[in-house]
mmCIF file of C-alpha atoms in Angstrom:
data_model
loop_
_atom_site.group_PDB
_atom_site.id
_atom_site.type_symbol
_atom_site.label_atom_id
_atom_site.label_comp_id
_atom_site.label_asym_id
_atom_site.label_seq_id
_atom_site.Cartn_x
_atom_site.Cartn_y
_atom_site.Cartn_z
ATOM 1 C CA MET A 1 -60.325 13.435 53.634
ATOM 2 C CA ALA A 2 -57.346 14.034 51.482
ATOM 3 C CA TYR A 3 -54.867 11.308 50.917
ATOM 4 C CA LYS A 4 -51.681 11.533 52.794
ATOM 5 C CA PRO A 5 -48.938 12.813 50.449
ATOM 6 C CA SER A 6 -46.691 10.057 49.211
ATOM 7 C CA MET A 7 -43.611 9.453 51.270
ATOM 8 C CA ARG A 8 -41.523 8.469 48.255
ATOM 9 C CA ARG A 9 -40.030 11.892 47.844
ATOM 10 C CA SER A 10 -38.644 12.063 51.276
ATOM 11 C CA GLY A 11 -37.636 8.439 51.212
ATOM 12 C CA MET A 12 -33.977 7.600 51.584
ATOM 13 C CA THR A 13 -32.217 8.069 48.300
ATOM 14 C CA ALA A 14 -29.446 5.610 48.775
ATOM 15 C CA ASP A 15 -26.105 6.698 47.367
ATOM 16 C CA ILE A 16 -25.236 3.721 45.235
ATOM 17 C CA GLU A 17 -21.676 3.599 44.037
ATOM 18 C CA LEU A 18 -20.272 1.229 41.515
ATOM 19 C CA ASP A 19 -18.155 -1.412 43.082
ATOM 20 C CA ILE A 20 -15.003 -0.937 41.022
ATOM 21 C CA LYS A 21 -12.686 -2.903 43.230
ATOM 22 C CA PRO A 22 -12.665 -6.024 41.025
ATOM 23 C CA VAL A 23 -11.999 -3.870 37.974
ATOM 24 C CA MET A 24 -9.109 -2.216 39.773
ATOM 25 C CA ASN A 25 -7.712 -5.597 40.671
ATOM 26 C CA LEU A 26 -7.867 -6.578 37.040
ATOM 27 C CA MET A 27 -6.097 -3.390 35.958
ATOM 28 C CA VAL A 28 -3.361 -3.825 38.517
ATOM 29 C CA VAL A 29 -2.643 -7.262 37.105
ATOM 30 C CA LEU A 30 -3.093 -6.422 33.420
ATOM 31 C CA ILE A 31 -0.985 -3.280 33.277
ATOM 32 C CA PRO A 32 2.296 -4.830 34.485
ATOM 33 C CA LEU A 33 1.649 -7.825 32.263
ATOM 34 C CA LEU A 34 1.210 -5.680 29.176
ATOM 35 C CA LEU A 35 4.077 -3.410 30.120
ATOM 36 C CA ALA A 36 6.347 -6.440 30.057
ATOM 37 C CA GLY A 37 5.267 -7.245 26.512
ATOM 38 C CA VAL A 38 5.587 -3.782 25.087
ATOM 39 C CA GLU A 39 8.004 -3.251 22.221
ATOM 40 C CA MET A 40 10.163 -0.362 23.287
ATOM 41 C CA VAL A 41 12.305 -0.477 20.161
ATOM 42 C CA LYS A 42 10.771 -1.332 16.846
ATOM 43 C CA LEU A 43 12.887 -3.901 15.035
ATOM 44 C CA SER A 44 12.937 -4.764 11.382
ATOM 45 C CA ILE A 45 14.844 -7.165 9.184
ATOM 46 C CA VAL A 46 16.703 -7.100 5.917
ATOM 47 C CA GLU A 47 16.037 -10.353 4.102
ATOM 48 C CA ILE A 48 18.828 -12.038 2.230
ATOM 49 C CA ASP A 49 18.043 -15.372 0.616
ATOM 50 C CA LEU A 50 21.077 -17.197 -0.637
ATOM 51 C CA PRO A 51 20.840 -20.446 -2.556
ATOM 52 C CA PRO A 52 21.505 -23.524 -0.386
ATOM 53 C CA ALA A 53 25.183 -24.294 0.048
ATOM 54 C CA SER A 54 24.968 -27.622 -1.804
ATOM 55 C CA ALA A 55 23.789 -25.894 -4.974
ATOM 56 C CA GLY A 56 26.610 -23.402 -4.777
ATOM 57 C CA ALA A 57 30.141 -23.579 -6.064
ATOM 58 C CA GLY A 58 30.059 -27.090 -7.554
ATOM 59 C CA LYS A 59 27.251 -26.604 -10.022
ATOM 60 C CA GLY A 60 28.212 -23.081 -10.934
ATOM 61 C CA ASP A 61 30.914 -24.273 -13.293
ATOM 62 C CA GLU A 62 28.638 -26.320 -15.481
ATOM 63 C CA LYS A 63 27.750 -24.304 -18.492
ATOM 64 C CA ASP A 64 24.121 -24.386 -19.311
ATOM 65 C CA PRO A 65 23.553 -23.103 -22.874
ATOM 66 C CA GLU A 66 20.067 -21.970 -21.909
ATOM 67 C CA LYS A 67 21.380 -19.962 -19.046
ATOM 68 C CA GLU A 68 24.175 -18.439 -21.004
ATOM 69 C CA LYS A 69 21.737 -16.869 -23.383
ATOM 70 C CA GLU A 70 20.040 -15.027 -20.556
ATOM 71 C CA LYS A 71 21.052 -11.445 -20.369
ATOM 72 C CA LYS A 72 22.661 -10.655 -17.083
ATOM 73 C CA LEU A 73 23.103 -7.209 -15.717
ATOM 74 C CA GLY A 74 25.430 -8.309 -12.933
ATOM 75 C CA LEU A 75 25.346 -5.073 -10.993
ATOM 76 C CA LYS A 76 28.052 -4.857 -8.397
ATOM 77 C CA ILE A 77 28.336 -2.215 -5.731
ATOM 78 C CA ALA A 78 31.703 -1.986 -4.066
ATOM 79 C CA ILE A 79 32.028 0.099 -0.936
ATOM 80 C CA THR A 80 35.400 1.402 0.078
ATOM 81 C CA MET A 81 36.575 4.133 2.387
ATOM 82 C CA ASP A 82 37.033 6.435 -0.635
ATOM 83 C CA GLY A 83 33.548 5.972 -1.997
ATOM 84 C CA ILE A 84 31.269 3.579 -3.799
ATOM 85 C CA SER A 85 32.065 2.023 -7.167
ATOM 86 C CA LEU A 86 29.426 0.661 -9.470
ATOM 87 C CA ALA A 87 30.057 -1.999 -12.059
ATOM 88 C CA THR A 88 27.919 -4.121 -14.336
ATOM 89 C CA ALA A 89 28.843 -7.314 -16.153
ATOM 90 C CA GLY A 90 30.349 -5.334 -19.011
ATOM 91 C CA THR A 91 31.625 -2.077 -17.676
ATOM 92 C CA VAL A 92 32.770 -0.169 -14.671
ATOM 93 C CA LEU A 93 31.128 3.177 -14.192
ATOM 94 C CA THR A 94 33.683 5.848 -13.608
ATOM 95 C CA GLY A 95 33.370 8.932 -11.503
ATOM 96 C CA GLU A 96 33.055 12.505 -12.692
ATOM 97 C CA GLU A 97 36.814 12.859 -12.808
ATOM 98 C CA GLY A 98 37.325 9.730 -14.840
ATOM 99 C CA GLU A 99 39.206 7.837 -12.165
ATOM 100 C CA GLY A 100 38.494 6.548 -8.721
ATOM 101 C CA PRO A 101 35.166 5.419 -7.318
ATOM 102 C CA THR A 102 31.920 6.230 -9.128
ATOM 103 C CA ILE A 103 30.583 8.054 -6.137
ATOM 104 C CA PRO A 104 33.328 9.619 -4.050
ATOM 105 C CA ALA A 105 32.828 9.780 -0.303
ATOM 106 C CA GLN A 106 31.950 13.129 1.191
ATOM 107 C CA ALA A 107 34.569 15.270 2.845
ATOM 108 C CA THR A 108 33.325 14.133 6.240
ATOM 109 C CA GLY A 109 34.124 10.540 5.349
ATOM 110 C CA GLU A 110 30.483 9.555 4.997
ATOM 111 C CA GLN A 111 29.208 7.872 1.874
ATOM 112 C CA ASP A 112 27.161 9.942 -0.550
ATOM 113 C CA LEU A 113 24.008 7.838 -0.490
ATOM 114 C CA ASP A 114 21.827 10.364 -2.284
ATOM 115 C CA MET A 115 24.133 10.376 -5.263
ATOM 116 C CA LEU A 116 24.305 6.567 -5.213
ATOM 117 C CA LYS A 117 20.557 6.433 -5.364
ATOM 118 C CA GLU A 118 20.457 8.981 -8.174
ATOM 119 C CA LYS A 119 22.926 6.990 -10.279
ATOM 120 C CA LEU A 120 21.109 3.740 -9.670
ATOM 121 C CA VAL A 121 17.737 5.242 -10.588
ATOM 122 C CA GLU A 122 19.338 6.457 -13.817
ATOM 123 C CA LEU A 123 20.672 2.957 -14.456
ATOM 124 C CA LYS A 124 17.365 1.365 -13.557
ATOM 125 C CA LYS A 125 15.526 3.560 -16.044
ATOM 126 C CA ALA A 126 18.089 2.839 -18.754
ATOM 127 C CA ILE A 127 17.688 -0.946 -18.405
ATOM 128 C CA ALA A 128 13.933 -0.916 -17.827
ATOM 129 C CA GLU A 129 12.926 -2.430 -21.178
ATOM 130 C CA LYS A 130 16.030 -4.481 -21.914
ATOM 131 C CA GLY A 131 14.746 -7.660 -20.284
ATOM 132 C CA PHE A 132 17.613 -8.439 -17.965
ATOM 133 C CA LYS A 133 17.054 -11.517 -15.818
ATOM 134 C CA ASP A 134 18.534 -9.982 -12.727
ATOM 135 C CA LYS A 135 17.177 -6.479 -12.967
ATOM 136 C CA ASN A 136 16.391 -6.388 -9.257
ATOM 137 C CA THR A 137 19.617 -7.898 -8.038
ATOM 138 C CA ALA A 138 22.780 -6.270 -6.830
ATOM 139 C CA ILE A 139 25.922 -7.799 -5.430
ATOM 140 C CA ILE A 140 27.488 -5.877 -2.605
ATOM 141 C CA THR A 141 31.118 -6.070 -1.747
ATOM 142 C CA ALA A 142 32.988 -3.910 0.672
ATOM 143 C CA GLY A 143 36.415 -3.244 2.000
ATOM 144 C CA LYS A 144 37.492 -5.070 5.129
ATOM 145 C CA ASP A 145 37.038 -2.174 7.483
ATOM 146 C CA ILE A 146 33.671 -0.913 6.325
ATOM 147 C CA GLU A 147 31.265 -0.737 9.241
ATOM 148 C CA TYR A 148 28.049 -2.700 9.363
ATOM 149 C CA GLN A 149 25.969 0.472 9.680
ATOM 150 C CA VAL A 150 27.347 1.755 6.361
ATOM 151 C CA ILE A 151 26.349 -1.472 4.642
ATOM 152 C CA ILE A 152 22.831 -1.321 6.067
ATOM 153 C CA SER A 153 22.532 2.307 4.951
ATOM 154 C CA VAL A 154 23.575 1.346 1.418
ATOM 155 C CA LEU A 155 21.042 -1.510 1.469
ATOM 156 C CA ASP A 156 18.401 1.025 2.476
ATOM 157 C CA ALA A 157 19.394 3.376 -0.312
ATOM 158 C CA ILE A 158 19.211 0.750 -3.056
ATOM 159 C CA GLN A 159 15.936 -0.782 -1.963
ATOM 160 C CA SER A 160 13.371 1.449 -3.634
ATOM 161 C CA TYR A 161 12.832 4.779 -5.313
ATOM 162 C CA LYS A 162 9.992 7.090 -6.140
ATOM 163 C CA ASP A 163 9.211 7.378 -9.851
ATOM 164 C CA ASP A 164 7.987 10.540 -11.542
ATOM 165 C CA ALA A 165 4.399 9.778 -10.604
ATOM 166 C CA GLY A 166 5.392 9.533 -6.950
ATOM 167 C CA ASP A 167 4.880 5.783 -6.713
ATOM 168 C CA ILE A 168 7.386 3.648 -4.921
ATOM 169 C CA GLN A 169 9.212 1.307 -7.294
ATOM 170 C CA PRO A 170 11.726 -1.396 -6.469
ATOM 171 C CA LEU A 171 15.296 -0.355 -7.231
ATOM 172 C CA PHE A 172 17.587 -3.292 -6.474
ATOM 173 C CA PRO A 173 15.956 -4.980 -3.487
ATOM 174 C CA GLN A 174 17.509 -8.426 -3.973
ATOM 175 C CA VAL A 175 20.916 -8.291 -2.469
ATOM 176 C CA ASN A 176 23.812 -10.689 -2.458
ATOM 177 C CA PHE A 177 27.123 -10.347 -0.758
ATOM 178 C CA GLY A 178 30.481 -10.995 -2.229
ATOM 179 C CA GLN A 179 34.045 -10.630 -1.175
ATOM 180 C CA VAL A 180 36.618 -8.622 -2.987
ATOM 181 C CA VAL A 181 39.104 -10.819 -4.755
ATOM 182 C CA ILE A 182 42.403 -9.084 -5.164
ATOM 183 C CA MET B 12 -24.102 13.297 87.724
ATOM 184 C CA ALA B 13 -22.453 12.095 84.620
ATOM 185 C CA PHE B 14 -23.328 13.659 81.326
ATOM 186 C CA ARG B 15 -25.290 11.655 78.921
ATOM 187 C CA PRO B 16 -23.101 10.765 75.943
ATOM 188 C CA SER B 17 -23.848 13.013 72.983
ATOM 189 C CA LYS B 18 -25.918 11.272 70.350
ATOM 190 C CA SER B 19 -24.852 13.453 67.480
ATOM 191 C CA LYS B 20 -21.146 12.938 68.140
ATOM 192 C CA LYS B 21 -21.634 9.231 68.286
ATOM 193 C CA HIS B 22 -23.004 9.269 64.754
ATOM 194 C CA ASN B 23 -20.219 11.512 63.557
ATOM 195 C CA THR B 24 -17.622 8.787 63.883
ATOM 196 C CA GLN B 25 -19.507 6.479 61.608
ATOM 197 C CA LEU B 26 -19.210 8.778 58.615
ATOM 198 C CA GLN B 27 -17.324 6.840 55.995
ATOM 199 C CA GLY B 28 -15.108 8.530 53.458
ATOM 200 C CA THR B 29 -14.868 6.869 50.085
ATOM 201 C CA LEU B 30 -11.966 7.342 47.717
ATOM 202 C CA ASN B 31 -12.998 8.987 44.484
ATOM 203 C CA MET B 32 -11.586 6.630 41.925
ATOM 204 C CA ASN B 33 -13.258 7.932 38.796
ATOM 205 C CA SER B 34 -10.264 9.809 37.465
ATOM 206 C CA MET B 35 -7.972 6.932 38.309
ATOM 207 C CA MET B 36 -10.212 4.579 36.400
ATOM 208 C CA ASP B 37 -10.074 6.895 33.390
ATOM 209 C CA MET B 38 -6.316 6.899 33.517
ATOM 210 C CA MET B 39 -6.091 3.160 33.915
ATOM 211 C CA THR B 40 -8.425 2.602 30.982
ATOM 212 C CA ILE B 41 -6.318 4.804 28.728
ATOM 213 C CA ILE B 42 -3.076 3.135 29.778
ATOM 214 C CA LEU B 43 -4.621 -0.277 29.325
ATOM 215 C CA LEU B 44 -5.805 0.527 25.820
ATOM 216 C CA PHE B 45 -2.456 1.996 24.861
ATOM 217 C CA LEU B 46 -0.590 -1.036 26.133
ATOM 218 C CA LEU B 47 -2.965 -3.429 24.430
ATOM 219 C CA LYS B 48 -2.366 -1.592 21.172
ATOM 220 C CA SER B 49 1.403 -1.855 21.367
ATOM 221 C CA TYR B 50 1.409 -5.376 22.701
ATOM 222 C CA SER B 51 3.452 -7.878 20.794
ATOM 223 C CA THR B 52 3.023 -11.573 21.199
ATOM 224 C CA SER B 53 6.451 -12.467 19.913
ATOM 225 C CA GLY B 54 8.239 -11.002 22.900
ATOM 226 C CA ALA B 55 11.571 -9.287 22.862
ATOM 227 C CA LEU B 56 13.773 -10.543 20.045
ATOM 228 C CA ALA B 57 16.905 -8.718 20.931
ATOM 229 C CA THR B 58 18.385 -7.080 23.935
ATOM 230 C CA GLN B 59 20.602 -4.202 23.048
ATOM 231 C CA SER B 60 23.624 -3.554 25.135
ATOM 232 C CA GLU B 61 26.742 -1.470 25.054
ATOM 233 C CA SER B 62 28.531 -3.997 22.874
ATOM 234 C CA LEU B 63 25.550 -4.845 20.681
ATOM 235 C CA LYS B 64 23.968 -1.779 19.150
ATOM 236 C CA LEU B 65 21.913 -2.681 16.142
ATOM 237 C CA PRO B 66 22.244 -0.530 13.021
ATOM 238 C CA VAL B 67 19.379 1.718 12.002
ATOM 239 C CA SER B 68 17.439 0.964 8.844
ATOM 240 C CA MET B 69 14.396 2.424 7.105
ATOM 241 C CA ARG B 70 12.835 -0.943 6.520
ATOM 242 C CA THR B 71 9.693 -2.038 8.265
ATOM 243 C CA THR B 72 9.622 -5.796 7.632
ATOM 244 C CA LYS B 73 8.707 -7.431 10.924
ATOM 245 C CA PRO B 74 11.083 -10.066 12.281
ATOM 246 C CA LYS B 75 9.995 -13.518 13.375
ATOM 247 C CA LYS B 76 11.542 -15.631 16.044
ATOM 248 C CA GLU B 77 14.245 -17.808 14.533
ATOM 249 C CA LEU B 78 17.699 -19.051 15.355
ATOM 250 C CA ASN B 79 19.632 -16.095 16.552
ATOM 251 C CA VAL B 80 23.282 -15.342 15.813
ATOM 252 C CA ALA B 81 24.498 -12.229 17.564
ATOM 253 C CA VAL B 82 27.830 -10.653 16.727
ATOM 254 C CA ALA B 83 28.699 -8.218 19.472
ATOM 255 C CA LYS B 84 31.894 -6.196 19.649
ATOM 256 C CA ASP B 85 33.754 -8.843 21.616
ATOM 257 C CA VAL B 86 31.774 -12.069 21.487
ATOM 258 C CA ILE B 87 29.655 -14.172 19.133
ATOM 259 C CA LEU B 88 26.484 -15.678 20.577
ATOM 260 C CA VAL B 89 24.114 -18.288 19.188
ATOM 261 C CA ASN B 90 20.680 -18.171 20.804
ATOM 262 C CA GLU B 91 22.071 -16.031 23.641
ATOM 263 C CA GLN B 92 24.766 -18.618 24.426
ATOM 264 C CA PRO B 93 28.301 -17.295 23.999
ATOM 265 C CA VAL B 94 30.148 -19.445 21.476
ATOM 266 C CA MET B 95 33.447 -17.701 20.975
ATOM 267 C CA SER B 96 35.195 -14.411 21.300
ATOM 268 C CA THR B 97 35.550 -12.311 18.174
ATOM 269 C CA GLY B 98 39.283 -12.267 18.809
ATOM 270 C CA ASP B 99 39.424 -16.016 18.177
ATOM 271 C CA VAL B 100 38.187 -15.756 14.608
ATOM 272 C CA PRO B 101 40.910 -17.312 12.464
ATOM 273 C CA PRO B 102 42.382 -14.578 10.289
ATOM 274 C CA ASN B 103 43.077 -16.643 7.179
ATOM 275 C CA GLU B 104 39.950 -18.680 6.677
ATOM 276 C CA ILE B 105 36.594 -17.424 5.514
ATOM 277 C CA ILE B 106 34.680 -19.962 7.547
ATOM 278 C CA ILE B 107 34.569 -19.723 11.343
ATOM 279 C CA PRO B 108 34.973 -23.312 12.638
ATOM 280 C CA GLN B 109 33.562 -22.957 16.181
ATOM 281 C CA LEU B 110 30.496 -21.132 14.931
ATOM 282 C CA GLU B 111 29.987 -23.650 12.156
ATOM 283 C CA LEU B 112 30.105 -26.519 14.648
ATOM 284 C CA LYS B 113 27.457 -24.887 16.792
ATOM 285 C CA LEU B 114 25.244 -24.033 13.837
ATOM 286 C CA ARG B 115 25.454 -27.542 12.440
ATOM 287 C CA GLU B 116 24.348 -28.798 15.854
ATOM 288 C CA TYR B 117 21.291 -26.569 15.656
ATOM 289 C CA ALA B 118 20.625 -27.586 12.054
ATOM 290 C CA GLN B 119 20.769 -31.237 13.059
ATOM 291 C CA ARG B 120 18.312 -30.598 15.895
ATOM 292 C CA GLU B 121 15.984 -28.724 13.547
ATOM 293 C CA ARG B 122 16.037 -31.597 11.076
ATOM 294 C CA GLU B 123 15.259 -34.082 13.836
ATOM 295 C CA LEU B 124 12.357 -31.889 14.931
ATOM 296 C CA GLU B 125 11.114 -31.826 11.363
ATOM 297 C CA ILE B 126 11.012 -35.624 11.242
ATOM 298 C CA GLU B 127 9.682 -36.171 14.753
ATOM 299 C CA VAL B 128 7.065 -33.490 15.184
ATOM 300 C CA GLY B 129 6.711 -32.020 11.717
ATOM 301 C CA LYS B 130 8.051 -28.582 12.558
ATOM 302 C CA GLU B 131 9.299 -27.188 9.295
ATOM 303 C CA PHE B 132 13.016 -26.411 9.000
ATOM 304 C CA THR B 133 12.906 -22.899 7.590
ATOM 305 C CA HIS B 134 16.672 -22.455 7.079
ATOM 306 C CA GLU B 135 16.204 -18.977 8.472
ATOM 307 C CA VAL B 136 18.641 -17.304 10.797
ATOM 308 C CA ILE B 137 18.537 -13.873 12.360
ATOM 309 C CA ILE B 138 21.871 -12.119 12.406
ATOM 310 C CA GLN B 139 22.227 -9.344 14.934
ATOM 311 C CA GLY B 140 25.364 -7.407 14.348
ATOM 312 C CA ASP B 141 26.769 -4.495 16.238
ATOM 313 C CA GLU B 142 26.723 -1.391 14.074
ATOM 314 C CA SER B 143 30.491 -1.064 14.219
ATOM 315 C CA ILE B 144 31.582 -4.588 13.265
ATOM 316 C CA THR B 145 33.556 -4.750 10.060
ATOM 317 C CA TYR B 146 32.311 -6.071 6.757
ATOM 318 C CA GLU B 147 34.949 -8.789 6.874
ATOM 319 C CA LEU B 148 33.552 -10.266 10.085
ATOM 320 C CA LEU B 149 29.975 -9.886 8.921
ATOM 321 C CA PHE B 150 30.784 -11.621 5.635
ATOM 322 C CA ARG B 151 32.461 -14.510 7.427
ATOM 323 C CA VAL B 152 29.552 -14.970 9.800
ATOM 324 C CA MET B 153 27.145 -14.924 6.863
ATOM 325 C CA TYR B 154 29.284 -17.350 4.896
ATOM 326 C CA THR B 155 29.459 -19.692 7.882
ATOM 327 C CA CYS B 156 25.672 -19.551 8.275
ATOM 328 C CA GLY B 157 25.258 -20.293 4.578
ATOM 329 C CA GLN B 158 27.604 -23.265 4.815
ATOM 330 C CA SER B 159 25.746 -24.759 7.775
ATOM 331 C CA GLU B 160 22.337 -24.923 6.100
ATOM 332 C CA PHE B 161 21.064 -21.590 7.326
ATOM 333 C CA ASN B 162 20.966 -19.854 3.985
ATOM 334 C CA LYS B 163 18.088 -17.461 4.575
ATOM 335 C CA MET B 164 19.593 -14.660 6.546
ATOM 336 C CA ARG B 165 17.747 -11.864 8.212
ATOM 337 C CA LEU B 166 19.821 -8.929 9.311
ATOM 338 C CA LEU B 167 18.158 -7.459 12.363
ATOM 339 C CA THR B 168 18.017 -3.689 12.454
ATOM 340 C CA VAL B 169 16.302 -0.985 14.450
ATOM 341 C CA SER B 170 13.513 0.365 12.328
ATOM 342 C CA SER B 171 13.166 4.095 11.793
ATOM 343 C CA PRO B 172 10.963 4.701 8.767
ATOM 344 C CA PRO B 173 11.576 7.955 6.905
ATOM 345 C CA THR B 174 9.383 10.744 8.224
ATOM 346 C CA GLU B 175 7.703 12.707 5.493
#
């Protein structure tokens, strides 16, 4: 007598489904939570480190012979409505026409940041081997009515440049602010 | 004679439909991963509004949470608390007295915290300025911060790195 064929084949193949309800619950909670923490706008900061107030004006007058020997570049960048003027401790850079700001503003009233960068890169290369103490520092002053956005754009422009090899080099990343004394 | 109830129909009603959630799960997983990737633990540092639009900068230095001085078009806020209106800034002095008072208060509190619980006083302050405020006002706010022991200033900007 032959064996009875196995019944396994015809046996109930139960349709097993994953129970994803708990996972769904988790998702429903997690997604709103993460959505709340998402950065919609990426923020960044411009760092300006001034010396503490107590070490400011008072001590500045004392003449330290050691310090006086240090070579200072003293780069100043003055922003006005007409354009940007550059000056170092010794000289004031003049514009193409001999007078007025070093970099005249464009006809649209916007500042010519590309030209500013060009001039500063030139300057940076010229002073590269001279051993100035403050070769990364610039003092920014601006006219009363200059908008904040213009100042930030100038800070961006003077931060870094690409050298001939294509590497990014610091231009004048350390910034100080001053006020125009008339 | 009554009909006998149909057996097949009786079973029909017990058919259960299940929702096919596979595609939804896929979607949820992708969204979850994306959100996890862009999640920041520091929370929102600044809320932009009509009178406080931050300037755009190419820099990518990440801000930290610090004391927060916001200079909007019409009002100056310290840690989201309005301190004074920009119209009340005295025209002839560089320092802004009301702001200085408030900042010194915060500096005092920070110093106390440093002694009591050892939280370091970083001297850092985040300045959020509206893109259209003038240099004069910005300079005064910065000078006031510098005079009230917050000499490390961070100008908050919206980051848009150059696309190459």
